[in-house]
Short mmCIF file of C-alpha atoms in Angstrom, two decimals:
data_model
loop_
_atom_site.label_atom_id
_atom_site.label_comp_id
_atom_site.label_asym_id
_atom_site.label_seq_id
_atom_site.Cartn_x
_atom_site.Cartn_y
_atom_site.Cartn_z
CA UNK H 16 -26.80 27.25 7.54
CA UNK H 17 -24.37 25.08 5.59
CA UNK H 18 -21.30 23.69 7.34
CA UNK H 19 -17.76 24.31 6.16
CA UNK H 20 -17.40 20.54 5.76
CA UNK H 21 -20.02 20.65 2.98
CA UNK H 22 -17.95 23.38 1.31
CA UNK H 23 -14.86 21.15 1.52
CA UNK H 24 -16.74 18.28 -0.15
CA UNK H 25 -18.00 20.54 -2.94
CA UNK H 26 -14.54 22.02 -3.50
CA UNK H 27 -12.90 18.60 -3.73
CA UNK H 28 -15.31 17.54 -6.49
CA UNK H 29 -13.32 19.82 -8.80
CA UNK H 30 -10.42 17.34 -8.62
CA UNK H 31 -12.39 14.28 -9.72
CA UNK H 32 -14.89 11.89 -8.28
CA UNK H 33 -13.87 10.53 -4.92
CA UNK H 34 -14.81 7.97 -2.32
CA UNK H 35 -15.09 8.79 1.35
CA UNK H 36 -14.50 6.58 4.37
CA UNK H 37 -14.42 7.15 8.07
CA UNK H 38 -10.77 7.64 9.05
CA UNK H 39 -9.04 8.96 12.17
CA UNK H 40 -12.25 10.40 13.58
CA UNK H 41 -12.90 12.31 10.35
CA UNK H 42 -13.65 11.50 6.73
CA UNK H 43 -10.89 10.20 4.45
CA UNK H 44 -11.10 11.29 0.81
CA UNK H 45 -9.84 8.79 -1.79
CA UNK H 46 -9.23 8.90 -5.54
CA UNK H 47 -8.49 5.49 -7.08
CA UNK H 48 -8.17 4.00 -3.57
CA UNK H 49 -5.43 6.46 -2.63
CA UNK H 50 -6.29 8.70 0.32
CA UNK H 51 -5.21 12.31 -0.10
CA UNK H 52 -7.31 14.29 2.40
CA UNK H 53 -9.00 14.09 5.79
CA UNK H 54 -12.00 16.28 6.54
CA UNK H 55 -13.27 17.05 10.01
CA UNK H 56 -16.25 19.24 10.89
CA UNK H 57 -14.02 22.33 10.93
CA UNK H 58 -10.82 21.51 9.02
CA UNK H 59 -9.36 20.06 5.84
CA UNK H 60 -6.04 18.19 5.98
CA UNK H 61 -3.94 17.28 2.92
CA UNK H 62 -1.61 14.33 2.66
CA UNK H 63 2.04 15.30 2.53
CA UNK H 64 4.91 13.39 0.99
CA UNK H 65 8.06 14.18 -0.96
CA UNK H 66 8.67 17.97 -1.26
CA UNK H 67 5.08 18.70 -0.27
CA UNK H 68 5.92 18.18 3.43
CA UNK H 69 8.40 21.04 3.41
CA UNK H 70 6.10 23.31 1.41
CA UNK H 71 3.14 22.70 3.76
CA UNK H 72 5.33 23.21 6.82
CA UNK H 73 6.65 26.50 5.41
CA UNK H 74 3.03 27.61 4.95
CA UNK H 75 2.45 27.00 8.69
CA UNK H 76 0.13 24.07 8.08
CA UNK H 77 0.10 21.90 11.21
CA UNK H 78 -0.01 18.11 11.11
CA UNK H 79 -3.21 16.24 11.87
CA UNK H 80 -3.36 14.80 15.39
CA UNK H 81 -5.74 11.96 16.07
CA UNK H 82 -6.44 11.70 19.79
CA UNK H 83 -7.80 8.35 20.84
CA UNK H 84 -8.32 7.73 24.55
CA UNK H 85 -4.84 7.91 26.03
CA UNK H 86 -2.78 8.07 22.83
CA UNK H 87 -2.18 10.69 20.18
CA UNK H 88 -1.19 9.77 16.65
CA UNK H 89 0.35 12.43 14.43
CA UNK H 90 -0.09 11.54 10.75
CA UNK H 91 1.35 13.03 7.59
CA UNK H 92 -1.66 15.22 6.78
CA UNK H 93 -1.48 19.00 7.05
CA UNK H 94 -4.20 21.51 7.94
CA UNK H 95 -4.96 23.59 4.83
CA UNK H 96 -8.18 25.17 6.13
CA UNK H 97 -6.75 28.71 6.16
CA UNK H 98 -5.48 28.28 2.60
CA UNK H 99 -8.91 27.02 1.57
CA UNK H 100 -10.55 30.08 3.10
CA UNK H 101 -8.05 32.72 1.94
CA UNK H 102 -6.05 31.37 -1.03
CA UNK H 103 -8.06 28.83 -3.02
CA UNK H 104 -5.66 29.02 -5.97
CA UNK H 105 -2.69 27.87 -3.89
CA UNK H 106 -4.91 25.35 -2.09
CA UNK H 107 -5.93 23.91 -5.47
CA UNK H 108 -2.31 23.52 -6.55
CA UNK H 109 -1.43 21.77 -3.29
CA UNK H 110 -4.39 19.41 -3.64
CA UNK H 111 -3.28 18.45 -7.16
CA UNK H 112 0.22 17.67 -5.90
CA UNK H 113 -1.17 15.75 -2.92
CA UNK H 114 -3.34 13.61 -5.21
CA UNK H 115 -0.35 12.92 -7.45
CA UNK H 116 1.88 11.98 -4.50
CA UNK H 117 -0.76 9.78 -2.87
CA UNK H 118 -1.44 7.90 -6.10
CA UNK H 119 2.28 7.44 -6.75
CA UNK H 120 2.80 6.08 -3.22
CA UNK H 121 -0.23 3.80 -3.57
CA UNK H 122 1.05 2.45 -6.89
CA UNK H 123 4.47 1.78 -5.38
CA UNK H 124 3.02 0.02 -2.34
CA UNK H 125 0.96 -2.18 -4.64
CA UNK H 126 3.93 -2.96 -6.89
CA UNK H 127 6.19 -5.99 -6.83
CA UNK H 128 9.15 -3.74 -5.89
CA UNK H 129 7.67 -2.89 -2.50
CA UNK H 130 6.50 -6.37 -1.55
CA UNK H 131 8.44 -8.66 0.70
CA UNK H 132 8.50 -12.37 -0.02
CA UNK H 133 6.47 -13.00 3.14
CA UNK H 134 3.72 -10.73 1.78
CA UNK H 135 2.98 -13.19 -1.03
CA UNK H 136 0.23 -15.80 -0.57
CA UNK H 137 1.38 -18.94 1.30
CA UNK H 138 4.61 -17.30 2.41
CA UNK H 139 5.66 -16.37 5.93
CA UNK H 140 8.84 -15.13 7.61
CA UNK H 141 10.42 -18.60 7.96
CA UNK H 142 9.86 -19.36 4.27
CA UNK H 143 11.18 -15.93 3.30
CA UNK H 144 14.38 -16.63 5.25
CA UNK H 145 14.68 -20.08 3.70
CA UNK H 146 14.28 -18.71 0.18
CA UNK H 147 16.75 -15.88 0.80
CA UNK H 148 19.30 -18.30 2.24
CA UNK H 149 18.93 -20.32 -0.98
CA UNK H 150 19.96 -17.23 -2.98
CA UNK H 151 16.61 -15.71 -3.96
CA UNK H 152 16.80 -12.17 -2.53
CA UNK H 153 13.46 -10.60 -3.46
CA UNK H 154 9.99 -10.96 -4.98
CA UNK H 155 11.20 -10.02 -8.46
CA UNK H 156 13.81 -12.79 -8.45
CA UNK H 157 11.31 -15.23 -6.97
CA UNK H 158 8.79 -14.58 -9.74
CA UNK H 159 11.42 -14.52 -12.49
CA UNK H 160 12.95 -17.84 -11.41
CA UNK H 161 9.60 -19.54 -11.00
CA UNK H 162 8.39 -22.03 -8.42
CA UNK H 163 10.32 -25.04 -9.71
CA UNK H 164 13.70 -23.26 -9.77
CA UNK H 165 13.15 -21.68 -6.35
CA UNK H 166 12.23 -25.10 -4.97
CA UNK H 167 15.38 -26.61 -6.54
CA UNK H 168 17.53 -23.89 -4.93
CA UNK H 169 15.89 -24.40 -1.52
CA UNK H 170 16.31 -28.17 -1.82
CA UNK H 171 19.99 -27.68 -2.69
CA UNK H 172 20.64 -25.36 0.28
CA UNK H 173 18.43 -27.12 2.86
CA UNK H 174 18.73 -30.79 1.90
CA UNK H 175 16.90 -33.15 -0.40
CA UNK H 176 14.24 -34.17 2.11
CA UNK H 177 12.24 -30.91 2.12
CA UNK H 178 8.49 -31.24 1.83
CA UNK H 179 6.99 -31.23 -1.68
CA UNK H 180 4.26 -28.97 -0.29
CA UNK H 181 6.84 -26.15 -0.49
CA UNK H 182 6.77 -26.44 -4.29
CA UNK H 183 3.00 -25.99 -4.25
CA UNK H 184 3.32 -23.09 -1.83
CA UNK H 185 5.86 -21.34 -4.05
CA UNK H 186 3.66 -21.86 -7.13
CA UNK H 187 0.62 -20.52 -5.28
CA UNK H 188 2.64 -17.50 -4.15
CA UNK H 189 3.49 -16.72 -7.77
CA UNK H 190 -0.03 -17.45 -9.03
CA UNK H 191 -1.60 -15.40 -6.24
CA UNK H 192 -3.61 -18.21 -4.68
CA UNK H 193 -3.55 -20.66 -1.78
CA UNK H 194 -1.43 -23.70 -2.64
CA UNK H 195 -4.38 -26.07 -2.12
CA UNK H 196 -6.18 -24.43 -5.06
CA UNK H 197 -3.52 -25.39 -7.62
CA UNK H 198 -4.92 -27.58 -10.39
CA UNK H 199 -3.52 -31.08 -10.89
CA UNK H 200 -2.13 -30.26 -14.34
CA UNK H 201 -0.22 -27.31 -12.82
CA UNK H 202 1.20 -29.62 -10.13
CA UNK H 203 2.18 -32.22 -12.73
CA UNK H 204 3.98 -29.54 -14.77
CA UNK H 205 5.85 -28.43 -11.64
CA UNK H 206 6.89 -32.01 -10.85
CA UNK H 207 8.24 -32.44 -14.40
CA UNK H 208 10.09 -29.12 -14.08
CA UNK H 209 11.91 -30.08 -10.86
CA UNK H 210 12.84 -33.49 -12.25
CA UNK H 211 14.08 -32.03 -15.54
#
């Protein structure tokens, strides 16, 4: 006898190829690294978000509860098992919206707009505060200004005797690498830029 979980997997193939990973005591279903469903042995849960939360709640879909030892985590996934069993057409529409929402949220979280300065390589909270105090409010400004200009602004606001290593750290943050991996010609160009 086939399990309902196998039916869930087969049904979800209609929406594109997916990856699965163990998540919250069940199986997370991902398209393009964005998770949109959790499957357990008996239930299918869809990721909410935007107007989908209200629609799923109005359809009496309960949120997923992950019970782990002494704690319970309620996550933004809704039980759509009854819809799967009795209204596949509506279930299909909800899955399409859930995939769209999850991919949109994933794209935003991966974008420059959602990143904090401290999330960049080489950066940490103290450097983020230092850079903000120097007048560089966000990642976009940081990247647009470039390492040399950010360093100049920090040097102006915090005094001339700041460590040159900060310049390398800022450049690495923009280049997406650890500052110690910067090539010598890149460092020389940065030194010319702060002197110019």
